[in-house]
Amino acid sequence: MGKIEIHGGYPLDGSVRIQGSKNALLPILSACILTEGENKILHCPKIRDVDLMIGFLKAGGASVYWQDQTLIVNTQEMQPVPLREQTESMRASILFLGSFLGRFGKAVLGYPGGCPIGKRPIDLHIQTLSSMGVAFEENQEEIIASCHGFTGEKILLGYPSVGVTENLLLAAAKKETLTEIIGAAKEPEILALCEFLKKAGVKISGAGTRCLKVQGRKILSPVTMQLPADRIVAGTYLLSCAGCGGSVYLRKAPIKDMGSTIAAAKNLGMEIKREGENLHGVMKSRPKGIMGMKTEPYPGFPTDLQSPLLAVLCIAKGNSTITEQIFENRYLILKYLRTMGAKIRLCHQEARILGCESLYGCQVCAQDLRGGAALVLAGMEAQGKTCVTNVEMIQRGYEDIIGDLRSLGARIRWTVTN
Ligand code: EPZ
């Protein structure tokens, strides 16, 4: 067992290349099931959630291997085997629904899991796929889905769910009649999946809007594609500079996908400059408090950066409020931030923060992926030493958070716990 040890209270000064996007890669790995031949996905992050997804593909008979940071995926030999083991360890396993149904007309899946940030129901997945003619049976252990040719021209989403939009795109990709997805999510990960499917031969219009029109094709070609950089990892590192002060260069950051994050960093008092594909952030003073922040579907402020922003607001000048509107249990780090000296009150889903001069290092435990990253950020801000345990949670989404933050000048290392 290991833990992350941080000596905080120092400004940052350094540069780092941003890893490929986890949340773009996971649906694209599922989409590989729909194509014939060898797919090449470049700039892939080597993280636990990707390892799990590769495991599911291999369990079904696919060939998947790494070539440096490129994943080579050939699903020619795949069979519609039931996927039961470990589906509960990752939410994205639900994304096999759309691709298994699109290719095989059936799917048997264990229930998905994920972080403890919310119940993470799958009712909208079932409801919308049923409106495309999919028949579902459910029991305690698994979801059994089947369809003999998709129907449905207009599919309406009551909420712009990212995963539901992805499953509908995967289901419609080989359906030769037009499918309109109304009320779709607009996250950059949806755009990346649309780019993959278009390269495979699917006609898609409206990518990046709330209304997607999909004209599928029976036979889809293999795809070579570079993943976009991870906007949440980039946002985590930008906010760490807002909290610690100093200067960071985020090389090949997905600047166009970071509008609301950059706006929040500027409201904290950061100077931000775009230099080609690099994002240069400078923080010369203590962050300013922000009232009325809310997490929203894209292009609003991302829920995945709510915890990192909270860690910065703890040491801001003045009061702040942030309301989590996407997940019902995404304040798991509050008790640890309070142990570090933060003054935070929670009223329903609104966190009210009284900025204090400093936090103080202590031992904390990662409860979820982005909360764990936020505790590392809090440790970098705090006076003294902070140890973060349960690091496996953070490794689900950050390829090398210690190496990256050391490149930015943080005094951080891995230690083995005896
Ligand atoms: C994706 O999760 C991301 N995960 C999440 O990132 C991200 O926080 C989320 O989108 C929102 O941006 C991946 O892409 C693998 P949703 P997803 O469906 O698709 C409710 C991270 O840290 N809902 O848009 O599961 C749901 O409970 C992770 O990288 C239903 O009620 O998100 C939530 O409250 C965490 N029923 C809200 O919608 C359903 O059937 C948003 O969920 C589906 C969703």
Short mmCIF file of C-alpha atoms in Angstrom, two decimals, residues 75-397:
data_model
loop_
_atom_site.label_atom_id
_atom_site.label_comp_id
_atom_site.label_asym_id
_atom_site.label_seq_id
_atom_site.Cartn_x
_atom_site.Cartn_y
_atom_site.Cartn_z
CA THR A 75 -12.72 -6.50 -32.42
CA GLN A 76 -13.17 -8.77 -35.48
CA GLU A 77 -13.25 -11.92 -33.32
CA MET A 78 -15.53 -10.52 -30.61
CA GLN A 79 -18.55 -12.52 -29.45
CA PRO A 80 -21.54 -11.20 -27.44
CA VAL A 81 -20.36 -12.82 -24.19
CA PRO A 82 -22.05 -11.68 -20.97
CA LEU A 83 -19.95 -9.04 -19.18
CA ARG A 84 -20.49 -9.58 -15.47
CA GLU A 85 -17.21 -9.47 -13.56
CA GLN A 86 -16.08 -6.03 -12.49
CA THR A 87 -18.80 -4.06 -14.30
CA GLU A 88 -19.68 -2.70 -10.85
CA SER A 89 -16.18 -1.23 -10.52
CA MET A 90 -16.70 1.25 -13.34
CA ARG A 91 -19.63 3.38 -14.49
CA ALA A 92 -18.49 3.34 -18.13
CA SER A 93 -19.23 -0.42 -18.46
CA ILE A 94 -22.81 0.71 -19.25
CA LEU A 95 -21.44 2.04 -22.57
CA PHE A 96 -21.18 -1.53 -23.87
CA LEU A 97 -24.99 -1.54 -24.12
CA GLY A 98 -25.10 0.61 -27.26
CA SER A 99 -22.22 -1.08 -29.08
CA PHE A 100 -23.20 -4.69 -28.24
CA LEU A 101 -26.78 -3.98 -29.36
CA GLY A 102 -25.53 -2.22 -32.50
CA ARG A 103 -23.27 -5.10 -33.48
CA PHE A 104 -24.89 -8.24 -32.03
CA GLY A 105 -28.49 -7.19 -31.31
CA LYS A 106 -28.08 -8.30 -27.71
CA ALA A 107 -26.17 -7.54 -24.50
CA VAL A 108 -25.92 -9.13 -21.04
CA LEU A 109 -24.22 -6.75 -18.60
CA GLY A 110 -23.65 -6.62 -14.87
CA TYR A 111 -24.82 -3.37 -13.29
CA PRO A 112 -22.32 -0.49 -13.61
CA GLY A 113 -20.60 1.07 -10.61
CA GLY A 114 -18.29 4.03 -10.36
CA CYS A 115 -17.38 6.54 -7.62
CA PRO A 116 -19.61 6.90 -4.51
CA ILE A 117 -20.65 10.37 -5.73
CA GLY A 118 -24.22 9.40 -6.38
CA LYS A 119 -26.68 6.57 -7.02
CA ARG A 120 -25.79 6.69 -10.75
CA PRO A 121 -29.09 5.10 -11.94
CA ILE A 122 -29.42 3.80 -15.50
CA ASP A 123 -33.14 4.52 -15.95
CA LEU A 124 -32.55 7.06 -18.76
CA HIS A 125 -30.33 4.56 -20.63
CA ILE A 126 -33.10 1.96 -20.48
CA GLN A 127 -35.90 4.44 -21.26
CA THR A 128 -34.25 5.93 -24.36
CA LEU A 129 -32.92 2.64 -25.77
CA SER A 130 -36.39 1.12 -25.26
CA SER A 131 -37.74 3.90 -27.48
CA MET A 132 -35.36 2.56 -30.14
CA GLY A 133 -37.01 -0.86 -29.92
CA VAL A 134 -34.72 -2.50 -27.35
CA ALA A 135 -36.35 -5.06 -25.02
CA PHE A 136 -34.94 -5.16 -21.48
CA GLU A 137 -35.10 -7.76 -18.73
CA GLU A 138 -33.48 -7.05 -15.37
CA ASN A 139 -32.69 -9.22 -12.38
CA GLN A 140 -30.62 -8.73 -9.24
CA GLU A 141 -27.32 -9.35 -11.04
CA GLU A 142 -27.62 -8.18 -14.59
CA ILE A 143 -29.31 -6.31 -17.42
CA ILE A 144 -30.41 -8.39 -20.43
CA ALA A 145 -31.09 -6.35 -23.57
CA SER A 146 -32.06 -7.40 -27.08
CA CYS A 147 -33.40 -5.89 -30.27
CA HIS A 148 -34.18 -7.11 -33.77
CA GLY A 149 -33.33 -3.99 -35.71
CA PHE A 150 -33.61 -0.57 -34.14
CA THR A 151 -36.71 1.56 -34.63
CA GLY A 152 -37.42 5.15 -33.65
CA GLU A 153 -36.68 8.33 -35.58
CA LYS A 154 -36.74 10.95 -32.82
CA ILE A 155 -35.32 10.10 -29.39
CA LEU A 156 -35.96 12.69 -26.72
CA LEU A 157 -33.69 13.10 -23.68
CA GLY A 158 -35.30 14.79 -20.65
CA TYR A 159 -31.81 15.52 -19.28
CA PRO A 160 -28.57 15.98 -21.33
CA SER A 161 -26.93 12.86 -19.91
CA VAL A 162 -23.39 12.28 -21.27
CA GLY A 163 -23.52 8.49 -21.03
CA VAL A 164 -27.04 8.22 -22.44
CA THR A 165 -26.09 10.41 -25.43
CA GLU A 166 -23.06 8.15 -26.00
CA ASN A 167 -25.14 4.95 -25.81
CA LEU A 168 -27.68 6.34 -28.29
CA LEU A 169 -24.91 7.33 -30.73
CA LEU A 170 -23.44 3.80 -30.44
CA ALA A 171 -26.85 2.20 -31.00
CA ALA A 172 -27.68 4.44 -33.99
CA ALA A 173 -24.26 4.06 -35.69
CA LYS A 174 -25.24 0.99 -37.76
CA LYS A 175 -28.97 1.81 -38.05
CA GLU A 176 -29.44 2.73 -41.74
CA THR A 177 -32.48 4.98 -41.21
CA LEU A 178 -32.14 8.49 -39.74
CA THR A 179 -32.11 8.86 -35.94
CA GLU A 180 -32.55 12.27 -34.32
CA ILE A 181 -31.32 12.62 -30.72
CA ILE A 182 -33.02 15.65 -29.18
CA GLY A 183 -31.78 17.15 -25.90
CA ALA A 184 -28.32 15.56 -26.34
CA ALA A 185 -25.27 16.35 -24.18
CA LYS A 186 -22.68 18.72 -25.75
CA GLU A 187 -19.59 17.77 -23.75
CA PRO A 188 -16.29 17.63 -25.73
CA GLU A 189 -16.31 13.86 -25.16
CA ILE A 190 -19.48 13.67 -27.28
CA LEU A 191 -17.68 15.58 -30.06
CA ALA A 192 -14.77 13.13 -29.86
CA LEU A 193 -17.11 10.13 -30.15
CA CYS A 194 -18.85 11.78 -33.13
CA GLU A 195 -15.43 12.34 -34.75
CA PHE A 196 -14.62 8.64 -34.32
CA LEU A 197 -17.97 7.50 -35.73
CA LYS A 198 -17.76 9.92 -38.68
CA LYS A 199 -14.29 8.59 -39.55
CA ALA A 200 -15.84 5.09 -39.44
CA GLY A 201 -18.46 6.14 -42.00
CA VAL A 202 -21.44 7.31 -39.94
CA LYS A 203 -23.05 10.55 -41.10
CA ILE A 204 -23.63 12.81 -38.08
CA SER A 205 -24.77 16.43 -38.07
CA GLY A 206 -25.28 18.75 -35.08
CA ALA A 207 -22.29 17.52 -33.05
CA GLY A 208 -21.81 20.02 -30.21
CA THR A 209 -25.48 21.05 -30.25
CA ARG A 210 -28.47 19.66 -28.35
CA CYS A 211 -29.79 18.00 -31.53
CA LEU A 212 -27.81 15.20 -33.24
CA LYS A 213 -28.88 13.66 -36.56
CA VAL A 214 -27.35 10.22 -37.19
CA GLN A 215 -27.41 8.30 -40.49
CA GLY A 216 -25.81 4.94 -39.75
CA ARG A 217 -24.17 2.40 -42.03
CA LYS A 218 -24.13 -1.41 -41.86
CA ILE A 219 -20.36 -1.80 -42.30
CA LEU A 220 -18.12 0.65 -40.45
CA SER A 221 -14.41 1.08 -41.24
CA PRO A 222 -11.60 0.98 -38.68
CA VAL A 223 -10.45 4.37 -37.41
CA THR A 224 -7.14 6.06 -36.67
CA MET A 225 -7.65 9.04 -34.39
CA GLN A 226 -5.83 11.18 -31.81
CA LEU A 227 -7.64 11.66 -28.49
CA PRO A 228 -8.23 15.23 -27.30
CA ALA A 229 -6.33 16.27 -24.16
CA ASP A 230 -8.13 15.81 -20.85
CA ARG A 231 -9.94 19.04 -19.92
CA ILE A 232 -10.50 17.89 -16.31
CA VAL A 233 -6.84 17.02 -15.72
CA ALA A 234 -5.83 20.37 -17.27
CA GLY A 235 -8.41 22.16 -15.10
CA THR A 236 -7.15 20.37 -11.98
CA TYR A 237 -3.60 21.61 -12.63
CA LEU A 238 -4.71 25.15 -13.51
CA LEU A 239 -6.67 25.36 -10.24
CA SER A 240 -3.69 23.98 -8.29
CA CYS A 241 -1.75 27.05 -9.44
CA ALA A 242 -4.66 29.30 -8.43
CA GLY A 243 -4.38 27.81 -4.93
CA CYS A 244 -0.59 27.67 -4.57
CA GLY A 245 0.41 30.76 -6.56
CA GLY A 246 3.25 30.86 -9.11
CA SER A 247 3.25 30.02 -12.81
CA VAL A 248 2.29 26.93 -14.83
CA TYR A 249 2.54 26.04 -18.52
CA LEU A 250 -0.03 23.41 -19.54
CA ARG A 251 1.28 22.11 -22.87
CA LYS A 252 -1.26 20.99 -25.48
CA ALA A 253 -4.13 21.80 -23.13
CA PRO A 254 -7.66 21.54 -24.67
CA ILE A 255 -8.13 25.31 -24.37
CA LYS A 256 -11.29 25.40 -26.50
CA ASP A 257 -12.96 22.93 -24.11
CA MET A 258 -12.00 24.88 -20.95
CA GLY A 259 -14.02 28.09 -21.30
CA SER A 260 -15.87 27.91 -17.98
CA THR A 261 -12.79 26.64 -16.11
CA ILE A 262 -10.63 29.49 -17.46
CA ALA A 263 -13.37 31.98 -16.56
CA ALA A 264 -13.47 30.63 -12.97
CA ALA A 265 -9.65 30.82 -12.73
CA LYS A 266 -9.76 34.46 -13.87
CA ASN A 267 -12.44 35.20 -11.26
CA LEU A 268 -10.04 33.77 -8.67
CA GLY A 269 -7.50 36.37 -9.85
CA MET A 270 -5.34 34.30 -12.24
CA GLU A 271 -3.73 35.82 -15.33
CA ILE A 272 -4.24 33.40 -18.21
CA LYS A 273 -2.51 33.56 -21.58
CA ARG A 274 -2.88 31.31 -24.60
CA GLU A 275 0.45 30.65 -26.30
CA GLY A 276 -0.30 28.47 -29.32
CA GLU A 277 -1.50 25.14 -27.90
CA ASN A 278 -0.14 26.00 -24.45
CA LEU A 279 -2.06 27.57 -21.60
CA HIS A 280 0.05 29.82 -19.34
CA GLY A 281 -1.44 30.57 -15.92
CA VAL A 282 0.10 33.01 -13.41
CA MET A 283 -1.15 33.63 -9.88
CA LYS A 284 0.53 36.51 -8.05
CA SER A 285 -1.73 36.82 -5.03
CA ARG A 286 -4.09 34.90 -2.75
CA PRO A 287 -7.20 33.77 -4.66
CA LYS A 288 -10.35 35.89 -4.43
CA GLY A 289 -13.60 34.31 -3.17
CA ILE A 290 -16.42 33.68 -5.70
CA MET A 291 -20.11 33.82 -4.82
CA GLY A 292 -22.77 31.86 -6.73
CA MET A 293 -20.68 29.19 -8.52
CA LYS A 294 -22.79 26.27 -9.81
CA THR A 295 -21.88 23.06 -11.61
CA GLU A 296 -23.80 22.55 -14.87
CA PRO A 297 -23.81 20.41 -18.02
CA TYR A 298 -21.30 21.63 -20.65
CA PRO A 299 -20.52 24.42 -21.39
CA GLY A 300 -21.23 25.28 -17.73
CA PHE A 301 -18.67 24.76 -14.95
CA PRO A 302 -17.88 21.01 -14.87
CA THR A 303 -18.98 18.94 -11.88
CA ASP A 304 -15.66 17.07 -12.12
CA LEU A 305 -13.83 20.28 -11.08
CA GLN A 306 -16.16 21.18 -8.20
CA SER A 307 -13.94 19.50 -5.58
CA PRO A 308 -10.67 21.05 -6.88
CA LEU A 309 -12.32 24.50 -6.94
CA LEU A 310 -13.62 23.93 -3.40
CA ALA A 311 -10.05 23.26 -2.23
CA VAL A 312 -8.98 26.62 -3.68
CA LEU A 313 -11.91 28.57 -2.23
CA CYS A 314 -11.00 27.28 1.26
CA ILE A 315 -7.98 29.65 1.31
CA ALA A 316 -9.50 32.47 -0.75
CA LYS A 317 -9.89 36.06 0.46
CA GLY A 318 -13.54 36.47 1.54
CA ASN A 319 -16.61 34.24 1.26
CA SER A 320 -17.62 31.86 -1.54
CA THR A 321 -20.50 29.58 -2.44
CA ILE A 322 -20.59 26.65 -4.85
CA THR A 323 -23.65 24.52 -5.63
CA GLU A 324 -23.34 20.96 -6.97
CA GLN A 325 -26.28 20.42 -9.36
CA ILE A 326 -25.25 17.20 -11.15
CA PHE A 327 -24.51 14.54 -8.50
CA GLU A 328 -26.16 14.15 -5.13
CA ASN A 329 -23.13 13.09 -3.08
CA ARG A 330 -20.16 15.03 -4.34
CA TYR A 331 -18.97 16.69 -1.11
CA LEU A 332 -17.14 13.68 0.31
CA ILE A 333 -13.98 15.73 0.88
CA LEU A 334 -15.63 18.26 3.22
CA LYS A 335 -14.73 16.38 6.40
CA TYR A 336 -11.07 16.18 5.34
CA LEU A 337 -10.89 19.85 4.32
CA ARG A 338 -12.37 20.75 7.74
CA THR A 339 -9.69 18.62 9.43
CA MET A 340 -7.15 20.72 7.51
CA GLY A 341 -8.75 23.89 8.97
CA ALA A 342 -11.29 24.83 6.28
CA LYS A 343 -14.44 26.69 7.30
CA ILE A 344 -17.24 25.17 5.19
CA ARG A 345 -20.96 24.82 5.83
CA LEU A 346 -23.20 22.66 3.64
CA CYS A 347 -26.82 23.74 3.10
CA HIS A 348 -28.47 21.10 0.90
CA GLN A 349 -26.26 21.12 -2.24
CA GLU A 350 -24.72 24.55 -1.58
CA ALA A 351 -21.29 24.71 0.09
CA ARG A 352 -20.69 28.03 1.89
CA ILE A 353 -16.99 28.72 2.43
CA LEU A 354 -15.35 31.27 4.70
CA GLY A 355 -11.87 31.74 3.20
CA CYS A 356 -9.06 31.30 5.72
CA GLU A 357 -5.37 32.34 5.58
CA SER A 358 -4.10 28.80 5.37
CA LEU A 359 -4.86 25.09 5.63
CA TYR A 360 -2.72 22.75 7.74
CA GLY A 361 -1.35 19.45 6.52
CA CYS A 362 -2.61 16.13 7.91
CA GLN A 363 -3.49 12.56 6.83
CA VAL A 364 -6.50 12.40 4.47
CA CYS A 365 -8.13 9.61 2.41
CA ALA A 366 -9.37 9.80 -1.20
CA GLN A 367 -13.05 8.82 -1.36
CA ASP A 368 -13.59 9.39 -5.09
CA LEU A 369 -11.52 10.20 -8.17
CA ARG A 370 -11.82 14.00 -8.39
CA GLY A 371 -12.17 14.45 -4.62
CA GLY A 372 -8.88 12.60 -4.23
CA ALA A 373 -7.18 14.96 -6.69
CA ALA A 374 -8.67 17.89 -4.76
CA LEU A 375 -7.13 16.60 -1.51
CA VAL A 376 -3.72 16.53 -3.23
CA LEU A 377 -4.34 20.14 -4.31
CA ALA A 378 -5.32 21.08 -0.74
CA GLY A 379 -2.12 19.46 0.53
CA MET A 380 -0.07 21.55 -1.91
CA GLU A 381 -1.71 24.70 -0.50
CA ALA A 382 -1.45 23.68 3.16
CA GLN A 383 1.37 24.51 5.58
CA GLY A 384 3.33 21.41 6.54
CA LYS A 385 2.98 17.78 5.44
CA THR A 386 -0.13 16.09 4.03
CA CYS A 387 -0.46 12.37 3.30
CA VAL A 388 -3.20 11.17 0.93
CA THR A 389 -4.15 7.49 1.16
CA ASN A 390 -6.36 5.30 -1.07
CA VAL A 391 -4.41 6.65 -4.03
CA GLU A 392 -5.84 3.94 -6.32
CA MET A 393 -8.97 6.13 -6.54
CA ILE A 394 -6.91 8.94 -8.11
CA GLN A 395 -5.08 6.57 -10.46
CA ARG A 396 -8.43 5.77 -12.09
CA GLY A 397 -8.23 9.06 -13.99
#
